[in-house]
């Protein structure tokens, strides 16, 4: 399985000529939006709005990927072409993902609590927000990092832009006290062990991508 990834910092197309500036603006807006959503989540968890700032995510690490998913082909010699190019089942690694997908292609699936894969249809003008592994740990499981995958069985090339808002790179993440009390784990016990975000990121990249 392959995934085509353009890293914004390395990609310099001739067209549009202002690609770099456009992406920088987009990323700044996403960073601002993600910080605000995290303030709302912190309040919803019963904490201060700034729970995910300072040493935790005050210098949030971010990643943006522009991903192209080719159409299905019959190159593999099968009578009915199937698409084996996509994005395998995974959870995102950090706090929050803002996913901007093509408006007219059904391709993203998420696994619900009953273990069924359901479509996450694009809604024009909206982002899909994925919870990442670090928010699952911080919230002691009150927020689940949802398993998702991409299968492009349409006849159109699909593009998505995924913006990942993470903790500070070196932050050691562990369940927040407020969440241990609220997550019903008897006497405020933590359900997840401490993880250093940067180490988690590197280990996931090494196992999730095929080069
Ligand atoms: O392209 C998509 O819809 C999802 C991409 C994704 O899940 C990821 O890059 O982590
Ligand atoms: Fe993802």
mmCIF file with all atom_site columns, C-alpha atoms and ligand atoms in Angstrom:
data_model
loop_
_atom_site.group_PDB
_atom_site.id
_atom_site.type_symbol
_atom_site.label_atom_id
_atom_site.label_alt_id
_atom_site.label_comp_id
_atom_site.label_asym_id
_atom_site.label_entity_id
_atom_site.label_seq_id
_atom_site.pdbx_PDB_ins_code
_atom_site.Cartn_x
_atom_site.Cartn_y
_atom_site.Cartn_z
_atom_site.occupancy
_atom_site.B_iso_or_equiv
_atom_site.pdbx_formal_charge
_atom_site.auth_seq_id
_atom_site.auth_comp_id
_atom_site.auth_asym_id
_atom_site.auth_atom_id
_atom_site.pdbx_PDB_model_num
ATOM   1   C  CA  . UNK A 1 1   ? 0.000   0.000  0.000   1.00 0.00 ? 1   UNK A CA  1
ATOM   2   C  CA  . UNK A 1 2   ? 1.401   3.405  -0.946  1.00 0.00 ? 2   UNK A CA  1
ATOM   3   C  CA  . UNK A 1 3   ? 0.480   6.882  -0.050  1.00 0.00 ? 3   UNK A CA  1
ATOM   4   C  CA  . UNK A 1 4   ? 1.660   9.941  -1.945  1.00 0.00 ? 4   UNK A CA  1
ATOM   5   C  CA  . UNK A 1 5   ? 2.605   12.715 0.373   1.00 0.00 ? 5   UNK A CA  1
ATOM   6   C  CA  . UNK A 1 6   ? 3.744   16.210 -0.538  1.00 0.00 ? 6   UNK A CA  1
ATOM   7   C  CA  . UNK A 1 7   ? 5.576   17.825 2.319   1.00 0.00 ? 7   UNK A CA  1
ATOM   8   C  CA  . UNK A 1 8   ? 4.700   21.489 2.189   1.00 0.00 ? 8   UNK A CA  1
ATOM   9   C  CA  . UNK A 1 9   ? 8.181   22.622 3.156   1.00 0.00 ? 9   UNK A CA  1
ATOM   10  C  CA  . UNK A 1 10  ? 9.783   20.721 0.262   1.00 0.00 ? 10  UNK A CA  1
ATOM   11  C  CA  . UNK A 1 11  ? 7.203   21.144 -2.471  1.00 0.00 ? 11  UNK A CA  1
ATOM   12  C  CA  . UNK A 1 12  ? 7.726   24.159 -4.745  1.00 0.00 ? 12  UNK A CA  1
ATOM   13  C  CA  . UNK A 1 13  ? 5.367   23.915 -7.737  1.00 0.00 ? 13  UNK A CA  1
ATOM   14  C  CA  . UNK A 1 14  ? 5.485   26.490 -10.525 1.00 0.00 ? 14  UNK A CA  1
ATOM   15  C  CA  . UNK A 1 15  ? 1.731   26.685 -10.368 1.00 0.00 ? 15  UNK A CA  1
ATOM   16  C  CA  . UNK A 1 16  ? 0.319   28.246 -8.280  1.00 0.00 ? 16  UNK A CA  1
ATOM   17  C  CA  . UNK A 1 17  ? 3.383   30.463 -7.933  1.00 0.00 ? 17  UNK A CA  1
ATOM   18  C  CA  . UNK A 1 18  ? 2.313   31.624 -4.465  1.00 0.00 ? 18  UNK A CA  1
ATOM   19  C  CA  . UNK A 1 19  ? 1.846   28.070 -3.161  1.00 0.00 ? 19  UNK A CA  1
ATOM   20  C  CA  . UNK A 1 20  ? 4.278   28.547 -0.257  1.00 0.00 ? 20  UNK A CA  1
ATOM   21  C  CA  . UNK A 1 21  ? 2.612   31.774 0.962   1.00 0.00 ? 21  UNK A CA  1
ATOM   22  C  CA  . UNK A 1 22  ? -0.874  30.289 0.540   1.00 0.00 ? 22  UNK A CA  1
ATOM   23  C  CA  . UNK A 1 23  ? 0.076   27.238 2.572   1.00 0.00 ? 23  UNK A CA  1
ATOM   24  C  CA  . UNK A 1 24  ? 1.702   29.359 5.266   1.00 0.00 ? 24  UNK A CA  1
ATOM   25  C  CA  . UNK A 1 25  ? -1.518  31.393 5.609   1.00 0.00 ? 25  UNK A CA  1
ATOM   26  C  CA  . UNK A 1 26  ? -3.611  28.231 5.659   1.00 0.00 ? 26  UNK A CA  1
ATOM   27  C  CA  . UNK A 1 27  ? -1.401  26.636 8.312   1.00 0.00 ? 27  UNK A CA  1
ATOM   28  C  CA  . UNK A 1 28  ? -1.502  29.768 10.504  1.00 0.00 ? 28  UNK A CA  1
ATOM   29  C  CA  . UNK A 1 29  ? -5.307  29.806 10.321  1.00 0.00 ? 29  UNK A CA  1
ATOM   30  C  CA  . UNK A 1 30  ? -5.470  26.085 11.149  1.00 0.00 ? 30  UNK A CA  1
ATOM   31  C  CA  . UNK A 1 31  ? -3.095  26.546 14.101  1.00 0.00 ? 31  UNK A CA  1
ATOM   32  C  CA  . UNK A 1 32  ? -5.287  29.305 15.448  1.00 0.00 ? 32  UNK A CA  1
ATOM   33  C  CA  . UNK A 1 33  ? -8.470  27.316 14.954  1.00 0.00 ? 33  UNK A CA  1
ATOM   34  C  CA  . UNK A 1 34  ? -7.029  24.137 16.495  1.00 0.00 ? 34  UNK A CA  1
ATOM   35  C  CA  . UNK A 1 35  ? -5.807  26.087 19.560  1.00 0.00 ? 35  UNK A CA  1
ATOM   36  C  CA  . UNK A 1 36  ? -9.330  27.474 20.008  1.00 0.00 ? 36  UNK A CA  1
ATOM   37  C  CA  . UNK A 1 37  ? -10.972 24.073 19.629  1.00 0.00 ? 37  UNK A CA  1
ATOM   38  C  CA  . UNK A 1 38  ? -8.514  22.679 22.210  1.00 0.00 ? 38  UNK A CA  1
ATOM   39  C  CA  . UNK A 1 39  ? -9.586  25.453 24.615  1.00 0.00 ? 39  UNK A CA  1
ATOM   40  C  CA  . UNK A 1 40  ? -13.197 24.322 24.162  1.00 0.00 ? 40  UNK A CA  1
ATOM   41  C  CA  . UNK A 1 41  ? -12.202 20.692 24.747  1.00 0.00 ? 41  UNK A CA  1
ATOM   42  C  CA  . UNK A 1 42  ? -10.248 21.669 27.879  1.00 0.00 ? 42  UNK A CA  1
ATOM   43  C  CA  . UNK A 1 43  ? -13.360 23.432 29.253  1.00 0.00 ? 43  UNK A CA  1
ATOM   44  C  CA  . UNK A 1 44  ? -15.532 20.435 28.353  1.00 0.00 ? 44  UNK A CA  1
ATOM   45  C  CA  . UNK A 1 45  ? -13.161 18.214 30.323  1.00 0.00 ? 45  UNK A CA  1
ATOM   46  C  CA  . UNK A 1 46  ? -13.657 20.440 33.362  1.00 0.00 ? 46  UNK A CA  1
ATOM   47  C  CA  . UNK A 1 47  ? -10.264 22.122 33.225  1.00 0.00 ? 47  UNK A CA  1
ATOM   48  C  CA  . UNK A 1 48  ? -9.005  25.629 32.571  1.00 0.00 ? 48  UNK A CA  1
ATOM   49  C  CA  . UNK A 1 49  ? -9.230  26.742 28.923  1.00 0.00 ? 49  UNK A CA  1
ATOM   50  C  CA  . UNK A 1 50  ? -5.433  26.848 28.870  1.00 0.00 ? 50  UNK A CA  1
ATOM   51  C  CA  . UNK A 1 51  ? -4.933  23.213 29.957  1.00 0.00 ? 51  UNK A CA  1
ATOM   52  C  CA  . UNK A 1 52  ? -3.313  22.394 26.578  1.00 0.00 ? 52  UNK A CA  1
ATOM   53  C  CA  . UNK A 1 53  ? -0.948  25.349 26.446  1.00 0.00 ? 53  UNK A CA  1
ATOM   54  C  CA  . UNK A 1 54  ? 2.341   26.155 28.221  1.00 0.00 ? 54  UNK A CA  1
ATOM   55  C  CA  . UNK A 1 55  ? 4.490   23.055 28.730  1.00 0.00 ? 55  UNK A CA  1
ATOM   56  C  CA  . UNK A 1 56  ? 1.852   20.840 27.152  1.00 0.00 ? 56  UNK A CA  1
ATOM   57  C  CA  . UNK A 1 57  ? 1.099   22.432 23.793  1.00 0.00 ? 57  UNK A CA  1
ATOM   58  C  CA  . UNK A 1 58  ? 2.110   26.087 24.092  1.00 0.00 ? 58  UNK A CA  1
ATOM   59  C  CA  . UNK A 1 59  ? 4.649   25.480 21.326  1.00 0.00 ? 59  UNK A CA  1
ATOM   60  C  CA  . UNK A 1 60  ? 2.435   23.062 19.438  1.00 0.00 ? 60  UNK A CA  1
ATOM   61  C  CA  . UNK A 1 61  ? 4.214   20.878 16.915  1.00 0.00 ? 61  UNK A CA  1
ATOM   62  C  CA  . UNK A 1 62  ? 2.234   20.729 13.686  1.00 0.00 ? 62  UNK A CA  1
ATOM   63  C  CA  . UNK A 1 63  ? 2.370   18.719 10.486  1.00 0.00 ? 63  UNK A CA  1
ATOM   64  C  CA  . UNK A 1 64  ? 0.483   19.331 7.233   1.00 0.00 ? 64  UNK A CA  1
ATOM   65  C  CA  . UNK A 1 65  ? 0.143   16.774 4.493   1.00 0.00 ? 65  UNK A CA  1
ATOM   66  C  CA  . UNK A 1 66  ? -1.396  17.257 1.071   1.00 0.00 ? 66  UNK A CA  1
ATOM   67  C  CA  . UNK A 1 67  ? -2.308  13.768 -0.031  1.00 0.00 ? 67  UNK A CA  1
ATOM   68  C  CA  . UNK A 1 68  ? -3.243  12.554 -3.499  1.00 0.00 ? 68  UNK A CA  1
ATOM   69  C  CA  . UNK A 1 69  ? -5.148  9.305  -3.974  1.00 0.00 ? 69  UNK A CA  1
ATOM   70  C  CA  . UNK A 1 70  ? -5.070  8.068  -7.576  1.00 0.00 ? 70  UNK A CA  1
ATOM   71  C  CA  . UNK A 1 71  ? -8.088  6.512  -9.241  1.00 0.00 ? 71  UNK A CA  1
ATOM   72  C  CA  . UNK A 1 72  ? -8.411  2.757  -9.389  1.00 0.00 ? 72  UNK A CA  1
ATOM   73  C  CA  . UNK A 1 73  ? -6.730  1.064  -12.329 1.00 0.00 ? 73  UNK A CA  1
ATOM   74  C  CA  . UNK A 1 74  ? -6.666  -2.419 -13.805 1.00 0.00 ? 74  UNK A CA  1
ATOM   75  C  CA  . UNK A 1 75  ? -2.896  -2.566 -13.779 1.00 0.00 ? 75  UNK A CA  1
ATOM   76  C  CA  . UNK A 1 76  ? -3.012  -5.469 -11.373 1.00 0.00 ? 76  UNK A CA  1
ATOM   77  C  CA  . UNK A 1 77  ? -4.590  -7.558 -14.134 1.00 0.00 ? 77  UNK A CA  1
ATOM   78  C  CA  . UNK A 1 78  ? -7.890  -8.099 -12.376 1.00 0.00 ? 78  UNK A CA  1
ATOM   79  C  CA  . UNK A 1 79  ? -11.065 -8.013 -14.397 1.00 0.00 ? 79  UNK A CA  1
ATOM   80  C  CA  . UNK A 1 80  ? -12.745 -5.572 -12.059 1.00 0.00 ? 80  UNK A CA  1
ATOM   81  C  CA  . UNK A 1 81  ? -10.243 -2.891 -11.101 1.00 0.00 ? 81  UNK A CA  1
ATOM   82  C  CA  . UNK A 1 82  ? -9.882  -2.385 -7.367  1.00 0.00 ? 82  UNK A CA  1
ATOM   83  C  CA  . UNK A 1 83  ? -7.960  0.314  -5.663  1.00 0.00 ? 83  UNK A CA  1
ATOM   84  C  CA  . UNK A 1 84  ? -5.141  -0.907 -3.468  1.00 0.00 ? 84  UNK A CA  1
ATOM   85  C  CA  . UNK A 1 85  ? -3.741  2.590  -3.097  1.00 0.00 ? 85  UNK A CA  1
ATOM   86  C  CA  . UNK A 1 86  ? -5.121  4.354  -0.060  1.00 0.00 ? 86  UNK A CA  1
ATOM   87  C  CA  . UNK A 1 87  ? -4.423  4.900  3.557   1.00 0.00 ? 87  UNK A CA  1
ATOM   88  C  CA  . UNK A 1 88  ? -4.527  1.925  5.910   1.00 0.00 ? 88  UNK A CA  1
ATOM   89  C  CA  . UNK A 1 89  ? -6.396  1.875  9.214   1.00 0.00 ? 89  UNK A CA  1
ATOM   90  C  CA  . UNK A 1 90  ? -4.680  4.042  11.801  1.00 0.00 ? 90  UNK A CA  1
ATOM   91  C  CA  . UNK A 1 91  ? -5.270  6.565  14.542  1.00 0.00 ? 91  UNK A CA  1
ATOM   92  C  CA  . UNK A 1 92  ? -3.715  10.038 14.396  1.00 0.00 ? 92  UNK A CA  1
ATOM   93  C  CA  . UNK A 1 93  ? -0.818  10.638 16.738  1.00 0.00 ? 93  UNK A CA  1
ATOM   94  C  CA  . UNK A 1 94  ? -1.247  14.000 18.421  1.00 0.00 ? 94  UNK A CA  1
ATOM   95  C  CA  . UNK A 1 95  ? -4.079  16.097 19.818  1.00 0.00 ? 95  UNK A CA  1
ATOM   96  C  CA  . UNK A 1 96  ? -6.379  17.111 16.979  1.00 0.00 ? 96  UNK A CA  1
ATOM   97  C  CA  . UNK A 1 97  ? -6.509  16.778 13.183  1.00 0.00 ? 97  UNK A CA  1
ATOM   98  C  CA  . UNK A 1 98  ? -8.345  19.179 10.871  1.00 0.00 ? 98  UNK A CA  1
ATOM   99  C  CA  . UNK A 1 99  ? -9.021  17.252 7.698   1.00 0.00 ? 99  UNK A CA  1
ATOM   100 C  CA  . UNK A 1 100 ? -10.108 19.067 4.561   1.00 0.00 ? 100 UNK A CA  1
ATOM   101 C  CA  . UNK A 1 101 ? -11.296 16.568 1.957   1.00 0.00 ? 101 UNK A CA  1
ATOM   102 C  CA  . UNK A 1 102 ? -12.520 16.910 -1.638  1.00 0.00 ? 102 UNK A CA  1
ATOM   103 C  CA  . UNK A 1 103 ? -16.214 17.848 -1.570  1.00 0.00 ? 103 UNK A CA  1
ATOM   104 C  CA  . UNK A 1 104 ? -17.529 15.269 -3.983  1.00 0.00 ? 104 UNK A CA  1
ATOM   105 C  CA  . UNK A 1 105 ? -15.719 11.984 -3.225  1.00 0.00 ? 105 UNK A CA  1
ATOM   106 C  CA  . UNK A 1 106 ? -16.674 9.425  -0.610  1.00 0.00 ? 106 UNK A CA  1
ATOM   107 C  CA  . UNK A 1 107 ? -13.444 7.807  0.559   1.00 0.00 ? 107 UNK A CA  1
ATOM   108 C  CA  . UNK A 1 108 ? -12.804 8.321  4.282   1.00 0.00 ? 108 UNK A CA  1
ATOM   109 C  CA  . UNK A 1 109 ? -14.112 5.680  6.673   1.00 0.00 ? 109 UNK A CA  1
ATOM   110 C  CA  . UNK A 1 110 ? -14.075 5.614  10.472  1.00 0.00 ? 110 UNK A CA  1
ATOM   111 C  CA  . UNK A 1 111 ? -14.662 2.672  12.777  1.00 0.00 ? 111 UNK A CA  1
ATOM   112 C  CA  . UNK A 1 112 ? -17.524 3.155  15.210  1.00 0.00 ? 112 UNK A CA  1
ATOM   113 C  CA  . UNK A 1 113 ? -17.837 1.720  18.711  1.00 0.00 ? 113 UNK A CA  1
ATOM   114 C  CA  . UNK A 1 114 ? -19.583 -1.407 17.354  1.00 0.00 ? 114 UNK A CA  1
ATOM   115 C  CA  . UNK A 1 115 ? -16.530 -2.110 15.213  1.00 0.00 ? 115 UNK A CA  1
ATOM   116 C  CA  . UNK A 1 116 ? -18.262 -1.226 11.909  1.00 0.00 ? 116 UNK A CA  1
ATOM   117 C  CA  . UNK A 1 117 ? -16.597 0.907  9.245   1.00 0.00 ? 117 UNK A CA  1
ATOM   118 C  CA  . UNK A 1 118 ? -18.812 3.855  8.395   1.00 0.00 ? 118 UNK A CA  1
ATOM   119 C  CA  . UNK A 1 119 ? -18.298 6.606  5.803   1.00 0.00 ? 119 UNK A CA  1
ATOM   120 C  CA  . UNK A 1 120 ? -17.365 10.118 6.850   1.00 0.00 ? 120 UNK A CA  1
ATOM   121 C  CA  . UNK A 1 121 ? -18.925 11.943 3.880   1.00 0.00 ? 121 UNK A CA  1
ATOM   122 C  CA  . UNK A 1 122 ? -17.462 15.311 2.957   1.00 0.00 ? 122 UNK A CA  1
ATOM   123 C  CA  . UNK A 1 123 ? -19.658 18.225 4.028   1.00 0.00 ? 123 UNK A CA  1
ATOM   124 C  CA  . UNK A 1 124 ? -18.750 21.297 1.951   1.00 0.00 ? 124 UNK A CA  1
ATOM   125 C  CA  . UNK A 1 125 ? -17.176 24.054 4.007   1.00 0.00 ? 125 UNK A CA  1
ATOM   126 C  CA  . UNK A 1 126 ? -16.378 21.831 7.012   1.00 0.00 ? 126 UNK A CA  1
ATOM   127 C  CA  . UNK A 1 127 ? -13.411 19.958 8.452   1.00 0.00 ? 127 UNK A CA  1
ATOM   128 C  CA  . UNK A 1 128 ? -13.476 16.430 9.803   1.00 0.00 ? 128 UNK A CA  1
ATOM   129 C  CA  . UNK A 1 129 ? -11.859 16.687 13.249  1.00 0.00 ? 129 UNK A CA  1
ATOM   130 C  CA  . UNK A 1 130 ? -10.025 13.584 14.409  1.00 0.00 ? 130 UNK A CA  1
ATOM   131 C  CA  . UNK A 1 131 ? -8.989  13.077 17.999  1.00 0.00 ? 131 UNK A CA  1
ATOM   132 C  CA  . UNK A 1 132 ? -5.372  11.928 18.263  1.00 0.00 ? 132 UNK A CA  1
ATOM   133 C  CA  . UNK A 1 133 ? -3.577  9.507  20.595  1.00 0.00 ? 133 UNK A CA  1
ATOM   134 C  CA  . UNK A 1 134 ? -2.206  12.258 22.864  1.00 0.00 ? 134 UNK A CA  1
ATOM   135 C  CA  . UNK A 1 135 ? -5.697  13.614 23.593  1.00 0.00 ? 135 UNK A CA  1
ATOM   136 C  CA  . UNK A 1 136 ? -6.868  10.095 24.363  1.00 0.00 ? 136 UNK A CA  1
ATOM   137 C  CA  . UNK A 1 137 ? -4.088  9.799  26.968  1.00 0.00 ? 137 UNK A CA  1
ATOM   138 C  CA  . UNK A 1 138 ? -4.613  13.302 28.431  1.00 0.00 ? 138 UNK A CA  1
ATOM   139 C  CA  . UNK A 1 139 ? -8.357  12.691 28.746  1.00 0.00 ? 139 UNK A CA  1
ATOM   140 C  CA  . UNK A 1 140 ? -7.807  9.201  30.226  1.00 0.00 ? 140 UNK A CA  1
ATOM   141 C  CA  . UNK A 1 141 ? -9.983  7.772  27.450  1.00 0.00 ? 141 UNK A CA  1
ATOM   142 C  CA  . UNK A 1 142 ? -12.861 10.260 27.739  1.00 0.00 ? 142 UNK A CA  1
ATOM   143 C  CA  . UNK A 1 143 ? -11.946 11.149 24.156  1.00 0.00 ? 143 UNK A CA  1
ATOM   144 C  CA  . UNK A 1 144 ? -11.172 8.192  21.886  1.00 0.00 ? 144 UNK A CA  1
ATOM   145 C  CA  . UNK A 1 145 ? -8.626  8.421  19.058  1.00 0.00 ? 145 UNK A CA  1
ATOM   146 C  CA  . UNK A 1 146 ? -10.769 7.041  16.270  1.00 0.00 ? 146 UNK A CA  1
ATOM   147 C  CA  . UNK A 1 147 ? -9.493  4.428  13.852  1.00 0.00 ? 147 UNK A CA  1
ATOM   148 C  CA  . UNK A 1 148 ? -9.907  5.590  10.245  1.00 0.00 ? 148 UNK A CA  1
ATOM   149 C  CA  . UNK A 1 149 ? -8.815  4.649  6.716   1.00 0.00 ? 149 UNK A CA  1
ATOM   150 C  CA  . UNK A 1 150 ? -9.152  5.881  3.142   1.00 0.00 ? 150 UNK A CA  1
ATOM   151 C  CA  . UNK A 1 151 ? -10.336 3.913  0.119   1.00 0.00 ? 151 UNK A CA  1
ATOM   152 C  CA  . UNK A 1 152 ? -10.775 5.842  -3.121  1.00 0.00 ? 152 UNK A CA  1
ATOM   153 C  CA  . UNK A 1 153 ? -13.031 3.701  -5.269  1.00 0.00 ? 153 UNK A CA  1
ATOM   154 C  CA  . UNK A 1 154 ? -14.308 6.655  -7.257  1.00 0.00 ? 154 UNK A CA  1
ATOM   155 C  CA  . UNK A 1 155 ? -13.193 7.459  -10.779 1.00 0.00 ? 155 UNK A CA  1
ATOM   156 C  CA  . UNK A 1 156 ? -11.678 10.753 -9.644  1.00 0.00 ? 156 UNK A CA  1
ATOM   157 C  CA  . UNK A 1 157 ? -8.258  11.577 -8.254  1.00 0.00 ? 157 UNK A CA  1
ATOM   158 C  CA  . UNK A 1 158 ? -8.866  12.570 -4.626  1.00 0.00 ? 158 UNK A CA  1
ATOM   159 C  CA  . UNK A 1 159 ? -6.964  15.211 -2.705  1.00 0.00 ? 159 UNK A CA  1
ATOM   160 C  CA  . UNK A 1 160 ? -7.088  15.865 1.006   1.00 0.00 ? 160 UNK A CA  1
ATOM   161 C  CA  . UNK A 1 161 ? -5.237  18.364 3.175   1.00 0.00 ? 161 UNK A CA  1
ATOM   162 C  CA  . UNK A 1 162 ? -4.642  17.119 6.696   1.00 0.00 ? 162 UNK A CA  1
ATOM   163 C  CA  . UNK A 1 163 ? -3.423  19.508 9.387   1.00 0.00 ? 163 UNK A CA  1
ATOM   164 C  CA  . UNK A 1 164 ? -2.220  17.850 12.590  1.00 0.00 ? 164 UNK A CA  1
ATOM   165 C  CA  . UNK A 1 165 ? -2.084  19.891 15.799  1.00 0.00 ? 165 UNK A CA  1
ATOM   166 C  CA  . UNK A 1 166 ? 0.138   18.205 18.343  1.00 0.00 ? 166 UNK A CA  1
ATOM   167 C  CA  . UNK A 1 167 ? 1.660   18.806 21.754  1.00 0.00 ? 167 UNK A CA  1
ATOM   168 C  CA  . UNK A 1 168 ? 5.133   20.302 22.138  1.00 0.00 ? 168 UNK A CA  1
ATOM   169 C  CA  . UNK A 1 169 ? 7.535   17.792 20.601  1.00 0.00 ? 169 UNK A CA  1
ATOM   170 C  CA  . UNK A 1 170 ? 9.190   16.761 23.885  1.00 0.00 ? 170 UNK A CA  1
ATOM   171 C  CA  . UNK A 1 171 ? 6.115   16.777 26.068  1.00 0.00 ? 171 UNK A CA  1
ATOM   172 C  CA  . UNK A 1 172 ? 5.598   13.747 28.296  1.00 0.00 ? 172 UNK A CA  1
ATOM   173 C  CA  . UNK A 1 173 ? 1.860   13.167 28.140  1.00 0.00 ? 173 UNK A CA  1
ATOM   174 C  CA  . UNK A 1 174 ? -0.116  11.496 30.900  1.00 0.00 ? 174 UNK A CA  1
ATOM   175 C  CA  . UNK A 1 175 ? -3.743  11.473 32.010  1.00 0.00 ? 175 UNK A CA  1
ATOM   176 C  CA  . UNK A 1 176 ? -4.829  14.775 33.586  1.00 0.00 ? 176 UNK A CA  1
ATOM   177 C  CA  . UNK A 1 177 ? -6.011  14.579 37.194  1.00 0.00 ? 177 UNK A CA  1
ATOM   178 C  CA  . UNK A 1 178 ? -9.373  16.136 36.266  1.00 0.00 ? 178 UNK A CA  1
ATOM   179 C  CA  . UNK A 1 179 ? -9.884  13.379 33.688  1.00 0.00 ? 179 UNK A CA  1
ATOM   180 C  CA  . UNK A 1 180 ? -8.832  10.531 35.976  1.00 0.00 ? 180 UNK A CA  1
ATOM   181 C  CA  . UNK A 1 181 ? -11.551 11.572 38.382  1.00 0.00 ? 181 UNK A CA  1
ATOM   182 C  CA  . UNK A 1 182 ? -14.186 11.837 35.661  1.00 0.00 ? 182 UNK A CA  1
ATOM   183 C  CA  . UNK A 1 183 ? -13.358 8.761  33.620  1.00 0.00 ? 183 UNK A CA  1
ATOM   184 C  CA  . UNK A 1 184 ? -14.895 6.315  36.075  1.00 0.00 ? 184 UNK A CA  1
ATOM   185 C  CA  . UNK A 1 185 ? -11.726 4.323  36.500  1.00 0.00 ? 185 UNK A CA  1
ATOM   186 C  CA  . UNK A 1 186 ? -12.326 3.693  40.222  1.00 0.00 ? 186 UNK A CA  1
ATOM   187 C  CA  . UNK A 1 187 ? -10.430 6.026  42.564  1.00 0.00 ? 187 UNK A CA  1
ATOM   188 C  CA  . UNK A 1 188 ? -9.047  8.132  39.730  1.00 0.00 ? 188 UNK A CA  1
ATOM   189 C  CA  . UNK A 1 189 ? -6.727  5.479  38.316  1.00 0.00 ? 189 UNK A CA  1
ATOM   190 C  CA  . UNK A 1 190 ? -4.960  6.213  35.055  1.00 0.00 ? 190 UNK A CA  1
ATOM   191 C  CA  . UNK A 1 191 ? -5.859  3.994  32.105  1.00 0.00 ? 191 UNK A CA  1
ATOM   192 C  CA  . UNK A 1 192 ? -2.871  4.897  29.963  1.00 0.00 ? 192 UNK A CA  1
ATOM   193 C  CA  . UNK A 1 193 ? 0.845   5.102  30.561  1.00 0.00 ? 193 UNK A CA  1
ATOM   194 C  CA  . UNK A 1 194 ? 2.890   8.216  30.024  1.00 0.00 ? 194 UNK A CA  1
ATOM   195 C  CA  . UNK A 1 195 ? 4.104   8.738  26.421  1.00 0.00 ? 195 UNK A CA  1
ATOM   196 C  CA  . UNK A 1 196 ? 6.568   11.242 25.020  1.00 0.00 ? 196 UNK A CA  1
ATOM   197 C  CA  . UNK A 1 197 ? 4.895   12.715 21.949  1.00 0.00 ? 197 UNK A CA  1
ATOM   198 C  CA  . UNK A 1 198 ? 8.018   12.932 19.719  1.00 0.00 ? 198 UNK A CA  1
ATOM   199 C  CA  . UNK A 1 199 ? 8.927   9.293  20.393  1.00 0.00 ? 199 UNK A CA  1
ATOM   200 C  CA  . UNK A 1 200 ? 5.355   8.216  19.649  1.00 0.00 ? 200 UNK A CA  1
ATOM   201 C  CA  . UNK A 1 201 ? 5.387   10.180 16.367  1.00 0.00 ? 201 UNK A CA  1
ATOM   202 C  CA  . UNK A 1 202 ? 8.631   8.610  15.154  1.00 0.00 ? 202 UNK A CA  1
ATOM   203 C  CA  . UNK A 1 203 ? 7.536   5.079  16.014  1.00 0.00 ? 203 UNK A CA  1
ATOM   204 C  CA  . UNK A 1 204 ? 4.170   5.551  14.267  1.00 0.00 ? 204 UNK A CA  1
ATOM   205 C  CA  . UNK A 1 205 ? 5.783   6.983  11.113  1.00 0.00 ? 205 UNK A CA  1
ATOM   206 C  CA  . UNK A 1 206 ? 8.178   4.040  10.953  1.00 0.00 ? 206 UNK A CA  1
ATOM   207 C  CA  . UNK A 1 207 ? 5.309   1.547  11.145  1.00 0.00 ? 207 UNK A CA  1
ATOM   208 C  CA  . UNK A 1 208 ? 2.551   3.373  9.176   1.00 0.00 ? 208 UNK A CA  1
ATOM   209 C  CA  . UNK A 1 209 ? 4.264   4.288  5.923   1.00 0.00 ? 209 UNK A CA  1
ATOM   210 C  CA  . UNK A 1 210 ? 5.537   2.060  3.146   1.00 0.00 ? 210 UNK A CA  1
ATOM   211 C  CA  . UNK A 1 211 ? 8.284   3.625  1.036   1.00 0.00 ? 211 UNK A CA  1
HETATM 212 O  O1  . LIG B 2 .   ? -6.993  11.631 3.375   1.00 0.00 ? 1   LIG B O1  1
HETATM 213 C  C1  . LIG B 2 .   ? -7.759  11.469 4.318   1.00 0.00 ? 1   LIG B C1  1
HETATM 214 O  O2  . LIG B 2 .   ? -8.975  11.605 4.236   1.00 0.00 ? 1   LIG B O2  1
HETATM 215 C  C2  . LIG B 2 .   ? -7.219  11.044 5.669   1.00 0.00 ? 1   LIG B C2  1
HETATM 216 C  C3  . LIG B 2 .   ? -5.738  11.141 5.807   1.00 0.00 ? 1   LIG B C3  1
HETATM 217 C  C4  . LIG B 2 .   ? -5.289  10.668 7.142   1.00 0.00 ? 1   LIG B C4  1
HETATM 218 O  O3  . LIG B 2 .   ? -6.007  10.016 7.857   1.00 0.00 ? 1   LIG B O3  1
HETATM 219 C  C5  . LIG B 2 .   ? -3.936  11.011 7.635   1.00 0.00 ? 1   LIG B C5  1
HETATM 220 O  O4  . LIG B 2 .   ? -3.136  11.581 6.876   1.00 0.00 ? 1   LIG B O4  1
HETATM 221 O  O5  . LIG B 2 .   ? -3.660  10.736 8.819   1.00 0.00 ? 1   LIG B O5  1
HETATM 222 FE FE1 . LIG B 2 .   ? -5.273  9.966  9.845   1.00 0.00 ? 2   LIG B FE1 1
#
